[in-house]
Short mmCIF file of C-alpha atoms in Angstrom, two decimals:
data_model
loop_
_atom_site.label_atom_id
_atom_site.label_comp_id
_atom_site.label_asym_id
_atom_site.label_seq_id
_atom_site.Cartn_x
_atom_site.Cartn_y
_atom_site.Cartn_z
CA UNK A 1 0.12 0.08 -0.19
CA UNK A 2 3.03 2.36 0.85
CA UNK A 3 4.50 1.85 -2.48
CA UNK A 4 1.58 2.55 -4.26
CA UNK A 5 0.96 5.89 -1.97
CA UNK A 6 4.21 7.27 -3.77
CA UNK A 7 2.39 7.94 -6.58
CA UNK A 8 -0.51 9.68 -5.44
CA UNK A 9 -1.03 13.85 -4.89
CA UNK A 10 -0.10 15.24 -1.54
CA UNK A 11 -3.88 15.65 -1.59
CA UNK A 12 -5.17 11.79 -1.39
CA UNK A 13 -2.41 11.59 1.38
CA UNK A 14 -4.30 13.60 3.44
CA UNK A 15 -6.94 12.51 2.35
CA UNK A 16 -6.59 8.82 3.35
CA UNK A 17 -4.86 10.61 6.86
CA UNK A 18 -7.96 11.95 7.62
CA UNK A 19 -9.82 9.03 7.02
CA UNK A 20 -7.98 7.40 9.35
CA UNK A 21 -8.05 9.83 12.03
CA UNK A 22 -11.34 8.42 13.62
CA UNK A 23 -8.76 5.09 14.79
CA UNK A 24 -6.59 6.22 17.25
CA UNK A 25 -5.06 2.49 17.97
CA UNK A 26 -1.09 1.70 17.78
CA UNK A 27 -1.56 0.17 14.20
CA UNK A 28 -3.35 2.95 12.81
CA UNK A 29 -0.64 5.62 14.23
CA UNK A 30 2.24 3.22 13.04
CA UNK A 31 0.48 3.71 9.18
CA UNK A 32 0.04 7.55 9.84
CA UNK A 33 3.68 8.58 9.83
CA UNK A 34 4.46 6.05 6.98
CA UNK A 35 1.98 8.07 5.03
CA UNK A 36 4.12 11.03 6.28
CA UNK A 37 7.17 10.15 5.62
CA UNK A 38 6.43 10.37 1.93
CA UNK A 39 5.52 13.97 1.96
CA UNK A 40 8.71 16.07 3.28
CA UNK A 41 11.75 16.35 1.40
CA UNK A 42 14.25 17.32 3.80
CA UNK A 43 16.48 14.08 5.59
CA UNK A 44 16.27 15.77 9.05
CA UNK A 45 11.69 15.28 9.10
CA UNK A 46 12.39 11.89 7.68
CA UNK A 47 13.94 11.26 10.79
CA UNK A 48 11.49 12.64 13.27
CA UNK A 49 8.70 10.74 11.62
CA UNK A 50 10.25 7.50 12.10
CA UNK A 51 11.16 8.28 15.85
CA UNK A 52 7.71 8.90 16.16
CA UNK A 53 6.96 5.80 14.76
CA UNK A 54 9.49 3.97 17.45
CA UNK A 55 7.68 5.81 20.25
CA UNK A 56 4.76 4.27 18.89
CA UNK A 57 5.95 0.97 18.61
CA UNK A 58 7.76 0.96 22.02
CA UNK A 59 4.53 2.35 23.47
CA UNK A 60 6.14 5.79 25.17
CA UNK A 61 3.38 7.11 27.14
CA UNK A 62 4.27 10.42 25.21
CA UNK A 63 2.24 8.26 22.57
CA UNK A 64 -1.51 9.35 24.62
CA UNK A 65 -0.81 12.71 23.24
CA UNK A 66 -1.68 12.21 19.84
CA UNK A 67 -4.22 9.16 20.60
CA UNK A 68 -6.17 12.35 22.55
CA UNK A 69 -6.24 13.73 18.98
CA UNK A 70 -7.49 10.99 17.69
CA UNK A 71 -10.08 9.73 19.80
CA UNK A 72 -10.73 12.83 21.91
CA UNK A 73 -11.14 16.09 19.34
CA UNK A 74 -14.18 17.64 17.89
CA UNK A 75 -13.82 16.73 13.42
CA UNK A 76 -14.09 19.59 12.74
CA UNK A 77 -10.95 20.56 14.80
CA UNK A 78 -9.19 16.65 14.37
CA UNK A 79 -9.22 17.82 10.61
CA UNK A 80 -8.18 21.52 10.31
CA UNK A 81 -5.39 20.45 12.91
CA UNK A 82 -3.83 17.30 10.99
CA UNK A 83 -4.24 19.14 7.78
CA UNK A 84 -2.80 22.91 8.35
CA UNK A 85 -0.27 21.88 11.25
CA UNK A 86 0.98 18.67 10.15
CA UNK A 87 0.18 18.82 6.40
CA UNK A 88 0.33 22.44 5.08
CA UNK A 89 2.92 23.49 8.37
CA UNK A 90 5.30 20.83 9.09
CA UNK A 91 5.59 18.19 5.12
CA UNK A 92 4.73 20.63 2.64
CA UNK A 93 5.73 24.13 4.62
CA UNK A 94 9.07 22.51 5.08
CA UNK A 95 9.24 21.53 1.65
CA UNK A 96 7.97 25.53 0.72
CA UNK A 97 10.31 27.12 3.29
CA UNK A 98 13.32 25.19 1.79
CA UNK A 99 12.99 26.99 -1.67
CA UNK A 100 12.28 30.01 0.40
CA UNK A 101 15.60 30.08 1.37
CA UNK A 102 17.53 29.07 -1.94
CA UNK A 103 15.68 32.05 -3.24
CA UNK A 104 16.82 33.86 -0.20
CA UNK A 105 19.73 33.05 1.18
CA UNK A 106 18.31 32.28 4.85
CA UNK A 107 15.84 30.59 5.98
CA UNK A 108 12.68 31.69 7.24
CA UNK A 109 11.42 31.33 10.94
CA UNK A 110 8.58 28.23 11.72
CA UNK A 111 6.35 30.79 13.09
CA UNK A 112 5.29 34.03 14.06
CA UNK A 113 3.77 35.45 16.98
CA UNK A 114 1.32 38.12 16.38
CA UNK A 115 0.01 40.82 18.76
CA UNK A 116 -3.00 42.24 17.26
CA UNK A 117 -4.48 44.26 20.14
CA UNK A 118 -2.81 45.45 23.45
CA UNK A 119 -6.69 46.25 24.96
CA UNK A 120 -7.16 43.72 28.24
CA UNK A 121 -9.19 44.27 31.11
CA UNK A 122 -6.74 42.89 33.24
CA UNK A 123 -4.35 44.45 35.27
CA UNK A 124 -2.00 41.26 35.97
CA UNK A 125 1.34 42.42 38.01
CA UNK A 126 4.65 41.71 36.11
CA UNK A 127 3.05 41.11 32.86
CA UNK A 128 5.36 41.06 29.84
CA UNK A 129 2.90 43.25 27.85
CA UNK A 130 1.96 45.68 30.90
CA UNK A 131 3.79 48.70 28.94
CA UNK A 132 2.18 48.66 26.24
CA UNK A 133 -0.26 51.13 25.06
CA UNK A 134 -3.76 49.14 25.94
CA UNK A 135 -5.03 51.44 22.49
CA UNK A 136 -2.63 49.76 20.39
CA UNK A 137 -4.23 47.64 17.68
CA UNK A 138 -3.79 46.37 14.07
CA UNK A 139 -5.97 46.74 11.50
CA UNK A 140 -7.39 43.53 10.22
CA UNK A 141 -5.94 44.30 6.49
CA UNK A 142 -2.29 44.36 8.18
CA UNK A 143 -2.81 41.10 10.45
CA UNK A 144 -4.21 39.79 7.03
CA UNK A 145 -1.33 40.90 5.19
CA UNK A 146 1.10 39.69 7.86
CA UNK A 147 0.04 35.95 7.25
CA UNK A 148 -0.17 36.25 3.39
CA UNK A 149 3.75 37.04 3.80
CA UNK A 150 3.88 34.73 6.27
CA UNK A 151 2.38 31.80 4.12
CA UNK A 152 4.41 33.24 0.80
CA UNK A 153 7.47 31.75 3.16
CA UNK A 154 5.59 28.70 4.01
CA UNK A 155 4.55 29.09 7.32
CA UNK A 156 1.28 28.04 7.91
CA UNK A 157 1.22 28.04 11.98
CA UNK A 158 0.57 31.50 13.74
CA UNK A 159 0.50 32.41 17.90
CA UNK A 160 -1.79 35.21 18.59
CA UNK A 161 -1.18 36.82 22.04
CA UNK A 162 -1.38 40.46 23.15
CA UNK A 163 -3.39 41.67 25.03
CA UNK A 164 -6.53 39.99 24.94
CA UNK A 165 -6.83 38.51 21.20
CA UNK A 166 -10.60 37.78 21.47
CA UNK A 167 -10.98 41.45 22.12
CA UNK A 168 -10.10 42.19 19.11
CA UNK A 169 -13.39 42.74 16.49
CA UNK A 170 -13.60 41.02 13.18
CA UNK A 171 -10.48 38.12 14.37
CA UNK A 172 -12.79 35.42 13.81
CA UNK A 173 -13.27 36.49 10.13
CA UNK A 174 -9.43 36.27 10.22
CA UNK A 175 -9.38 32.84 11.59
CA UNK A 176 -12.26 31.75 8.39
CA UNK A 177 -9.93 33.38 5.57
CA UNK A 178 -6.62 31.70 6.62
CA UNK A 179 -8.66 28.89 6.96
CA UNK A 180 -5.42 26.59 5.58
CA UNK A 181 -3.10 27.73 8.50
CA UNK A 182 -3.50 26.75 12.74
CA UNK A 183 -3.43 29.63 15.01
CA UNK A 184 -2.83 28.90 18.97
CA UNK A 185 -3.97 31.44 21.00
CA UNK A 186 -3.00 33.23 23.99
CA UNK A 187 -5.28 34.09 25.82
CA UNK A 188 -7.01 35.20 29.64
CA UNK A 189 -9.67 33.27 29.00
CA UNK A 190 -12.41 35.09 30.60
CA UNK A 191 -14.48 35.85 27.32
CA UNK A 192 -15.15 32.20 26.54
CA UNK A 193 -18.69 31.45 27.18
CA UNK A 194 -21.23 29.16 24.93
CA UNK A 195 -21.37 31.90 21.91
CA UNK A 196 -17.80 31.67 21.15
CA UNK A 197 -17.26 27.92 21.90
CA UNK A 198 -19.59 28.06 18.78
CA UNK A 199 -17.30 29.97 16.69
CA UNK A 200 -14.07 27.86 17.12
CA UNK A 201 -15.81 24.96 16.57
CA UNK A 202 -17.04 26.50 13.28
CA UNK A 203 -13.59 27.58 12.86
CA UNK A 204 -11.73 24.30 14.09
CA UNK A 205 -8.14 25.58 12.84
CA UNK A 206 -7.66 27.74 16.32
CA UNK A 207 -6.67 25.92 19.90
CA UNK A 208 -6.32 28.56 22.69
CA UNK A 209 -4.17 28.69 25.65
CA UNK A 210 -5.24 29.85 28.59
CA UNK A 211 -2.74 31.51 31.48
CA UNK A 212 -2.48 30.53 34.97
CA UNK A 213 -0.15 31.05 38.04
CA UNK A 214 -1.30 28.16 39.83
CA UNK A 215 -4.36 27.13 41.63
CA UNK A 216 -7.00 29.61 42.75
CA UNK A 217 -4.78 31.29 45.25
CA UNK A 218 -1.91 32.25 43.00
CA UNK A 219 -4.07 32.51 39.85
CA UNK A 220 -6.53 34.82 41.30
CA UNK A 221 -3.63 36.84 43.02
CA UNK A 222 -2.51 37.92 39.83
CA UNK A 223 -5.27 38.30 37.58
CA UNK A 224 -7.67 39.46 39.75
CA UNK A 225 -10.66 37.43 42.51
CA UNK A 226 -12.70 34.84 40.47
CA UNK A 227 -10.53 34.41 37.63
CA UNK A 228 -9.70 30.62 38.42
CA UNK A 229 -13.28 30.07 38.08
CA UNK A 230 -13.63 32.23 35.14
CA UNK A 231 -10.31 29.97 33.26
CA UNK A 232 -11.99 26.43 34.91
CA UNK A 233 -14.77 26.89 33.78
CA UNK A 234 -14.46 27.99 30.07
CA UNK A 235 -11.77 24.79 30.07
CA UNK A 236 -14.72 22.53 31.17
CA UNK A 237 -16.34 24.50 28.41
CA UNK A 238 -14.26 23.38 25.79
CA UNK A 239 -13.18 19.66 27.14
CA UNK A 240 -16.99 19.19 27.00
CA UNK A 241 -18.04 20.12 23.06
CA UNK A 242 -14.27 18.11 21.81
CA UNK A 243 -12.27 21.09 21.88
CA UNK A 244 -8.42 20.99 22.42
CA UNK A 245 -6.80 23.67 24.55
CA UNK A 246 -3.10 24.57 26.01
CA UNK A 247 -2.14 25.89 29.35
CA UNK A 248 0.44 28.63 30.07
CA UNK A 249 2.32 29.48 33.07
CA UNK A 250 4.59 31.75 34.03
CA UNK A 251 7.37 30.29 36.24
CA UNK A 252 8.13 32.77 38.99
CA UNK A 253 10.08 32.93 42.29
CA UNK A 254 7.05 31.87 44.04
CA UNK A 255 5.12 29.71 42.30
CA UNK A 256 7.81 27.03 41.92
CA UNK A 257 6.46 24.61 43.66
CA UNK A 258 3.85 24.51 42.02
CA UNK A 259 4.33 23.50 38.33
CA UNK A 260 6.84 20.95 39.25
CA UNK A 261 4.29 19.14 41.09
CA UNK A 262 2.99 16.19 39.76
CA UNK A 263 -0.03 16.56 41.04
CA UNK A 264 -0.77 19.84 39.72
CA UNK A 265 0.05 18.57 35.94
CA UNK A 266 -2.64 15.78 37.04
CA UNK A 267 -5.36 18.67 37.96
CA UNK A 268 -4.38 20.12 34.46
CA UNK A 269 -4.78 16.08 32.34
CA UNK A 270 -7.68 16.06 34.85
CA UNK A 271 -9.74 19.33 33.33
CA UNK A 272 -8.48 18.59 29.79
CA UNK A 273 -4.93 20.56 29.13
CA UNK A 274 -3.63 18.76 25.86
CA UNK A 275 -0.46 20.90 25.85
CA UNK A 276 1.49 22.87 28.85
CA UNK A 277 3.49 26.08 27.73
CA UNK A 278 6.18 26.95 30.43
CA UNK A 279 7.57 30.62 30.17
CA UNK A 280 10.38 32.02 33.02
CA UNK A 281 9.12 35.46 34.47
CA UNK A 282 11.49 38.27 32.52
CA UNK A 283 11.95 41.91 34.33
CA UNK A 284 10.05 43.29 30.92
CA UNK A 285 7.01 44.95 30.41
CA UNK A 286 4.77 46.49 33.69
CA UNK A 287 7.32 47.68 36.89
CA UNK A 288 10.03 44.83 36.35
CA UNK A 289 11.10 43.14 39.56
CA UNK A 290 14.41 40.55 39.58
CA UNK A 291 12.67 39.23 42.84
CA UNK A 292 10.44 37.63 40.83
CA UNK A 293 13.22 35.33 38.71
CA UNK A 294 12.77 32.23 39.68
CA UNK A 295 16.36 30.99 41.24
CA UNK A 296 18.75 29.54 39.27
CA UNK A 297 17.76 26.22 41.23
CA UNK A 298 14.32 26.52 40.73
CA UNK A 299 14.73 27.01 36.49
CA UNK A 300 17.07 23.94 36.84
CA UNK A 301 14.65 22.34 38.44
CA UNK A 302 11.88 23.03 36.60
CA UNK A 303 13.79 21.37 33.76
CA UNK A 304 14.30 18.07 35.89
CA UNK A 305 10.75 18.02 36.40
CA UNK A 306 9.45 18.73 32.80
CA UNK A 307 11.63 15.48 31.43
CA UNK A 308 10.18 13.76 33.82
CA UNK A 309 6.53 14.57 33.12
CA UNK A 310 7.49 13.56 29.55
CA UNK A 311 8.09 10.02 30.37
CA UNK A 312 4.88 9.30 32.68
CA UNK A 313 2.51 11.54 31.17
CA UNK A 314 -0.13 12.31 28.16
CA UNK A 315 0.32 16.14 27.76
CA UNK A 316 3.31 18.03 25.77
CA UNK A 317 5.85 20.21 27.32
CA UNK A 318 6.52 23.72 25.94
CA UNK A 319 9.56 24.96 28.32
CA UNK A 320 10.43 27.73 26.51
CA UNK A 321 13.97 28.36 28.28
CA UNK A 322 15.50 24.97 29.53
CA UNK A 323 14.73 23.37 25.73
CA UNK A 324 17.15 24.97 24.11
CA UNK A 325 19.25 21.67 23.75
CA UNK A 326 15.82 21.07 21.54
CA UNK A 327 16.03 23.83 19.34
CA UNK A 328 19.30 24.32 19.03
CA UNK A 329 19.43 27.55 21.32
CA UNK A 330 17.51 30.71 21.09
CA UNK A 331 14.49 30.92 18.80
CA UNK A 332 13.83 34.81 18.61
CA UNK A 333 15.26 36.88 15.97
CA UNK A 334 13.90 35.35 12.98
CA UNK A 335 16.05 31.67 13.44
CA UNK A 336 12.78 29.83 14.45
CA UNK A 337 10.16 32.90 15.52
CA UNK A 338 9.49 36.87 16.02
CA UNK A 339 7.31 38.99 17.14
CA UNK A 340 4.97 41.82 15.81
CA UNK A 341 3.46 43.40 18.32
CA UNK A 342 0.37 46.07 18.47
CA UNK A 343 1.90 48.82 16.62
CA UNK A 344 3.55 46.64 13.98
CA UNK A 345 7.11 46.71 14.73
CA UNK A 346 8.71 43.63 14.50
CA UNK A 347 10.23 42.72 17.12
CA UNK A 348 13.21 39.73 17.87
CA UNK A 349 11.29 38.27 20.10
CA UNK A 350 8.06 38.95 22.99
CA UNK A 351 10.54 39.60 25.59
CA UNK A 352 13.06 41.96 23.70
CA UNK A 353 11.18 45.47 23.05
CA UNK A 354 12.89 46.95 20.55
CA UNK A 355 12.93 46.99 16.95
CA UNK A 356 14.50 48.44 13.42
CA UNK A 357 11.34 48.00 11.33
CA UNK A 358 7.68 48.32 11.57
CA UNK A 359 5.05 46.55 9.29
CA UNK A 360 4.11 49.72 8.43
CA UNK A 361 7.02 50.65 6.14
CA UNK A 362 8.69 47.19 5.18
CA UNK A 363 8.22 43.64 4.33
CA UNK A 364 8.80 40.94 6.37
CA UNK A 365 11.22 39.77 4.21
CA UNK A 366 13.46 42.84 4.98
CA UNK A 367 12.58 42.88 8.44
CA UNK A 368 14.17 39.39 8.61
CA UNK A 369 17.28 40.19 6.24
CA UNK A 370 18.12 43.53 8.30
CA UNK A 371 21.22 43.86 9.94
CA UNK A 372 19.80 43.45 13.13
CA UNK A 373 17.86 40.32 12.65
CA UNK A 374 20.93 38.99 11.44
CA UNK A 375 23.59 40.09 14.00
CA UNK A 376 21.30 38.45 16.49
CA UNK A 377 21.50 34.50 14.29
CA UNK A 378 24.70 34.96 14.02
CA UNK A 379 25.18 35.69 17.81
CA UNK A 380 23.17 32.38 18.64
CA UNK A 381 25.63 30.08 16.40
CA UNK A 382 28.18 31.90 19.31
CA UNK A 383 26.86 29.99 22.76
CA UNK A 384 28.49 26.20 22.97
CA UNK A 385 25.79 26.05 26.07
CA UNK A 386 22.22 25.56 24.95
CA UNK A 387 20.97 25.04 28.56
CA UNK A 388 21.96 29.65 28.81
CA UNK A 389 20.62 30.37 24.81
CA UNK A 390 18.76 33.39 26.07
CA UNK A 391 20.47 37.56 25.07
CA UNK A 392 18.16 38.86 27.95
CA UNK A 393 18.90 36.34 31.53
CA UNK A 394 21.40 34.10 29.90
CA UNK A 395 23.94 36.47 27.70
CA UNK A 396 22.34 40.02 29.16
CA UNK A 397 25.70 41.74 27.64
CA UNK A 398 25.29 40.44 24.02
CA UNK A 399 21.35 42.10 24.46
CA UNK A 400 22.32 45.49 25.81
CA UNK A 401 25.21 45.36 22.88
CA UNK A 402 22.02 44.84 20.33
CA UNK A 403 19.82 46.78 21.82
CA UNK A 404 22.17 49.96 21.20
CA UNK A 405 23.56 49.02 17.62
CA UNK A 406 22.12 48.54 14.27
CA UNK A 407 19.11 51.92 14.69
CA UNK A 408 17.40 49.71 17.48
CA UNK A 409 14.49 51.80 19.26
CA UNK A 410 12.50 50.94 22.10
CA UNK A 411 8.85 49.83 21.50
CA UNK A 412 7.23 51.63 24.59
CA UNK A 413 8.24 53.54 27.25
CA UNK A 414 11.10 51.62 30.15
CA UNK A 415 11.50 48.99 27.54
CA UNK A 416 15.21 49.78 27.98
CA UNK A 417 15.04 49.10 31.59
CA UNK A 418 16.46 45.47 31.46
CA UNK A 419 19.62 46.86 29.98
CA UNK A 420 20.29 49.87 32.46
CA UNK A 421 18.77 50.11 35.73
CA UNK A 422 18.43 46.48 35.77
CA UNK A 423 22.06 45.87 33.70
CA UNK A 424 24.26 44.73 37.15
CA UNK A 425 22.16 42.84 38.42
CA UNK A 426 20.95 40.38 35.34
CA UNK A 427 24.94 39.85 34.96
CA UNK A 428 24.53 38.45 38.47
CA UNK A 429 21.76 36.57 37.96
CA UNK A 430 23.07 34.85 34.25
CA UNK A 431 26.46 34.09 36.05
CA UNK A 432 24.70 32.56 39.30
CA UNK A 433 22.61 30.34 36.59
CA UNK A 434 26.10 29.52 34.54
CA UNK A 435 27.52 27.77 37.45
CA UNK A 436 24.92 25.41 37.37
CA UNK A 437 23.86 25.03 33.88
CA UNK A 438 27.71 24.77 32.68
CA UNK A 439 28.17 21.58 35.01
CA UNK A 440 25.04 19.87 33.88
CA UNK A 441 26.27 20.97 30.09
CA UNK A 442 29.24 19.13 30.37
CA UNK A 443 27.64 16.34 32.42
CA UNK A 444 24.48 15.79 30.86
CA UNK A 445 25.09 16.86 27.21
CA UNK A 446 28.50 16.11 26.14
CA UNK A 447 27.68 14.05 22.60
CA UNK A 448 25.14 16.81 22.51
CA UNK A 449 28.06 19.48 21.96
CA UNK A 450 30.33 17.36 20.33
CA UNK A 451 27.97 16.73 17.54
CA UNK A 452 27.10 20.70 17.48
CA UNK A 453 31.03 21.43 17.79
CA UNK A 454 31.39 18.74 14.55
CA UNK A 455 28.18 20.30 12.60
CA UNK A 456 29.67 24.22 12.94
CA UNK A 457 33.34 22.86 12.13
CA UNK A 458 31.32 21.78 8.88
CA UNK A 459 29.89 24.94 8.61
CA UNK A 460 32.92 26.60 8.20
CA UNK A 461 34.20 24.77 6.25
CA UNK A 462 31.12 24.68 3.76
#
């Protein structure tokens, strides 16, 4: 059967995949990996698909995640995410991104984070976006243009942040127009009701990610009284209607013990959470406070906890800082992603609040090729320890250098504080974490370090 399918079009392969999606058995999952392996041109992705097939045959606990997608999701969301994320973005998009790279001289990012509006009814302490003007908002035409430009690069996955994205009028029309894309929307969850659930079922290509700080006490302490119950209710509505959703957690000094607790993960699984996005608090935005940052010991503790969870919990974990070895370091500056804020500024990262370009005066391709973004990507390749990838908290001297070079400007008042008033404390933090991370890297990631060195030597010769 597999040999015959090699002669079929990608659309027919997709049809086969969708027809198999109602069966979540191991045998079905193995067959689906064989079909998916026919589509990408890059050997790297073929190898990753074969790796997944091996996990299925070993009956690894992580395989319960794709099984949940096939078994539990509403058919419209399930089919849209298989076609848009698995086929359009990961498989066909990979080939298109390779072609774009051949034409433009550098590889495009895998995704874009867009904050289309800064409207929000909450006033969370430590909000990384808290100092942007709340009146800032992209037009629907501007948002549409961004997505069109991304698809021209082969990018069919976009992350929508804010502000509160669901406050933006007309945003569901954008989701409908770009029905060939998959959208992850970071939301505080307070606006999701039965009517919005109907819209999410209709479009099928949107997955909400709810922001939490822990249990009720921690979440309400940051987001306001009663907010935790609103999020729990929204999760119940989505789960009962067969819609997938994620959790999002800001790891800080005050809640580290919660996110590293198996009981907390089990609570989220019981609510129906499919994936968990983990971010460390960074002192940017509203009233930056270095004392809120997780200690170096807590940061390493989260890394170890997530590694353990991945072996036993049927949930996808994305640890934005500690997963450096999995993604070859920092993602920012267009290497894997970048951020467009509600004023149209094209920022290296959602936590790097400076830019040299704006969508209202340049194309995204031109911004990715700018001296600033090129220099960021160059600096990213100079760090040997991928457990310390960040130019804000791991190599703050690099962040300061980039902020004062290449014509960069702060994208809101106070954006320079992490590079000025807090510089000495950021240097101390990076030094303290390095003492832990360098020892771990040398002991646990020796093979990874050797491969990285060989890869760099081969690249320099080429």
